[in-house]
Amino acid sequence: MSENTATALSGRSVTALENFSSKEIRLILDTAKEMKKIIQRDIKKVPTLRGKAIVNLFFEPSTRTRTSFELAGKYLSADVVSINTASSSVVKGESLRDTLYTIEAMGVDAIVMRHKAEGAADFASQVVKPVIINAGDGAHAHPSQALLDLFTIEQAKGRLEGLKVAIIGDILHSRVARSDINGMLKMGVEVHLAGPKTLMPRFLDIKGVHIHDRVEEAIDNADVINVLRIQLERQQAGLFPSTREYARIFGINDDRLRLAKEDVLVLHPGPQNKGLEISTAVTYGEHSAIRDQVQNGVAVRMALLTLTLIGKKQQD
Ligand code: NCD
């Protein structure tokens, strides 16, 4: 990888994968591979981001994403602060712009942000100087999740190009699906979608995406099944008849898994509604890479922080 490509991401905000070329995504995935070695060591600390400050600003709940960005920064020796908006001045009515200005004024280098409004991360990248990493903005984008999905798939399958990936479920409300579709198409993955018609957005005549009414068609001979959470908190009542009905028609269970390739990999971004979109047996079964996704999430976020804040691959 040339030095030019390696510094290309320096100072860049990561708000959506639309803004990244396949070459840049490749650089992130290759850097994550190096970062994963650090996580697997006994002493997980490198000095790469010493003297850099990162703030996690999460306006929506999160376990995995927030913790893994926090650990990623700490493993790289950055100073990391996580703001709990429930106990911050946000509850006193402070605007997003003022919150961002306040954090910027403290000399922060990166802000990792999750917000319920689509476009919030883009807005932030326009009003303040620190690198903005979008950790989810409404139903729009969740680029680090898509990168960790790509990374997990590549680690298991040895390649991305030409694989058949089925994304199942609540596509309409899923920022993960949007970012996955974007990143996967760029990396030569064949993307198939299935879910209730009411949970399938109309934007999806994207070239190269195959849309199916029946889950069986989408997962037929698939290399990977990415099961999405039914986002109960974002549903307006009535988009599907009942949770039991959903599980029966679209739920990923052992019977359905048999339709896919023998070595199919099952992903789920978490948190899961077990027994609804995915069965307990599949979650803990031999095809599941759900826990690998979590570890890989730390590696990918270490890569993102390093590339945007330093612009060089980790050398140790
Ligand atoms: C996803 C999110 O928040 O968008 N979860 C995550 O980041 N691990 C998916 C979801 O909430 O269903």
mmCIF file of N, CA and C in Angstrom, residues 7 21 45 63 81 93 108 116 122 126 136 158 164 204 214 232 244 263-264 267 270-272 276 288 301 313-314:
data_model
loop_
_atom_site.group_PDB
_atom_site.id
_atom_site.type_symbol
_atom_site.label_atom_id
_atom_site.label_comp_id
_atom_site.label_asym_id
_atom_site.label_seq_id
_atom_site.Cartn_x
_atom_site.Cartn_y
_atom_site.Cartn_z
ATOM 1 N N THR A 7 -2.056 7.824 3.688
ATOM 2 C CA THR A 7 -2.341 9.106 4.330
ATOM 3 C C THR A 7 -3.618 9.734 3.783
ATOM 4 N N SER A 21 -13.801 5.124 -1.441
ATOM 5 C CA SER A 21 -13.589 4.272 -2.608
ATOM 6 C C SER A 21 -13.302 2.843 -2.140
ATOM 7 N N LYS A 45 -1.794 -2.547 24.310
ATOM 8 C CA LYS A 45 -1.623 -1.099 24.349
ATOM 9 C C LYS A 45 -0.476 -0.713 23.429
ATOM 10 N N THR A 63 -24.440 -0.508 23.362
ATOM 11 C CA THR A 63 -23.511 -1.265 24.205
ATOM 12 C C THR A 63 -22.236 -1.477 23.419
ATOM 13 N N VAL A 81 -13.128 10.076 26.318
ATOM 14 C CA VAL A 81 -14.191 10.431 27.263
ATOM 15 C C VAL A 81 -15.522 10.084 26.607
ATOM 16 N N GLY A 93 -31.512 21.298 27.302
ATOM 17 C CA GLY A 93 -31.943 21.912 26.052
ATOM 18 C C GLY A 93 -30.792 22.444 25.210
ATOM 19 N N VAL A 108 -10.429 18.614 21.327
ATOM 20 C CA VAL A 108 -10.637 17.208 20.971
ATOM 21 C C VAL A 108 -10.240 16.952 19.509
ATOM 22 N N LYS A 116 -30.186 10.364 16.706
ATOM 23 C CA LYS A 116 -31.382 9.800 16.069
ATOM 24 C C LYS A 116 -31.719 10.463 14.730
ATOM 25 N N ASP A 122 -23.081 14.376 9.368
ATOM 26 C CA ASP A 122 -22.661 15.293 8.299
ATOM 27 C C ASP A 122 -22.693 16.734 8.795
ATOM 28 N N GLN A 126 -19.572 19.538 9.314
ATOM 29 C CA GLN A 126 -19.536 20.871 8.701
ATOM 30 C C GLN A 126 -19.326 21.993 9.704
ATOM 31 N N GLY A 136 -23.791 5.956 13.800
ATOM 32 C CA GLY A 136 -25.211 5.706 13.561
ATOM 33 C C GLY A 136 -25.991 6.999 13.605
ATOM 34 N N GLY A 158 -12.018 -15.588 3.411
ATOM 35 C CA GLY A 158 -10.776 -15.341 2.678
ATOM 36 C C GLY A 158 -10.930 -14.403 1.500
ATOM 37 N N LYS A 164 -22.160 -14.365 -2.122
ATOM 38 C CA LYS A 164 -23.580 -14.010 -2.054
ATOM 39 C C LYS A 164 -23.953 -13.739 -0.599
ATOM 40 N N LEU A 204 -34.793 1.224 -2.906
ATOM 41 C CA LEU A 204 -33.975 0.084 -3.270
ATOM 42 C C LEU A 204 -34.020 -0.388 -4.708
ATOM 43 N N ARG A 214 -39.630 -13.563 -0.648
ATOM 44 C CA ARG A 214 -39.526 -14.721 0.250
ATOM 45 C C ARG A 214 -38.091 -14.863 0.739
ATOM 46 N N LEU A 232 -37.935 -2.501 17.086
ATOM 47 C CA LEU A 232 -39.257 -2.302 17.674
ATOM 48 C C LEU A 232 -39.472 -0.846 18.082
ATOM 49 N N ARG A 244 -44.939 -13.257 16.307
ATOM 50 C CA ARG A 244 -44.956 -14.697 16.038
ATOM 51 C C ARG A 244 -45.009 -14.974 14.528
ATOM 52 N N ASP A 263 -21.356 -24.076 4.439
ATOM 53 C CA ASP A 263 -20.484 -23.347 5.373
ATOM 54 C C ASP A 263 -20.946 -21.898 5.547
ATOM 55 N N VAL A 264 -22.264 -21.708 5.466
ATOM 56 C CA VAL A 264 -22.804 -20.336 5.564
ATOM 57 C C VAL A 264 -22.393 -19.675 6.893
ATOM 58 N N LEU A 267 -24.414 -13.576 10.503
ATOM 59 C CA LEU A 267 -24.064 -12.338 11.206
ATOM 60 C C LEU A 267 -25.332 -11.702 11.790
ATOM 61 N N GLY A 270 -26.512 -7.118 16.391
ATOM 62 C CA GLY A 270 -26.877 -6.983 17.795
ATOM 63 C C GLY A 270 -27.469 -5.599 18.037
ATOM 64 N N PRO A 271 -28.230 -5.426 19.072
ATOM 65 C CA PRO A 271 -28.745 -6.464 19.960
ATOM 66 C C PRO A 271 -29.813 -7.321 19.283
ATOM 67 N N GLN A 272 -29.932 -8.569 19.729
ATOM 68 C CA GLN A 272 -30.853 -9.487 19.058
ATOM 69 C C GLN A 272 -32.195 -9.585 19.782
ATOM 70 N N LEU A 276 -37.298 -14.051 17.554
ATOM 71 C CA LEU A 276 -38.052 -13.227 16.594
ATOM 72 C C LEU A 276 -37.327 -13.284 15.251
ATOM 73 N N SER A 288 -22.551 -19.328 13.426
ATOM 74 C CA SER A 288 -22.645 -17.953 13.914
ATOM 75 C C SER A 288 -21.276 -17.295 14.077
ATOM 76 N N ARG A 301 -12.463 -0.355 14.422
ATOM 77 C CA ARG A 301 -12.520 1.013 14.968
ATOM 78 C C ARG A 301 -11.124 1.526 15.304
ATOM 79 N N LYS A 313 -0.393 3.352 8.767
ATOM 80 C CA LYS A 313 -0.630 2.034 9.337
ATOM 81 C C LYS A 313 0.214 1.868 10.588
ATOM 82 N N GLN A 314 -0.328 1.085 11.520
ATOM 83 C CA GLN A 314 0.428 0.808 12.738
ATOM 84 C C GLN A 314 1.719 0.045 12.430
#
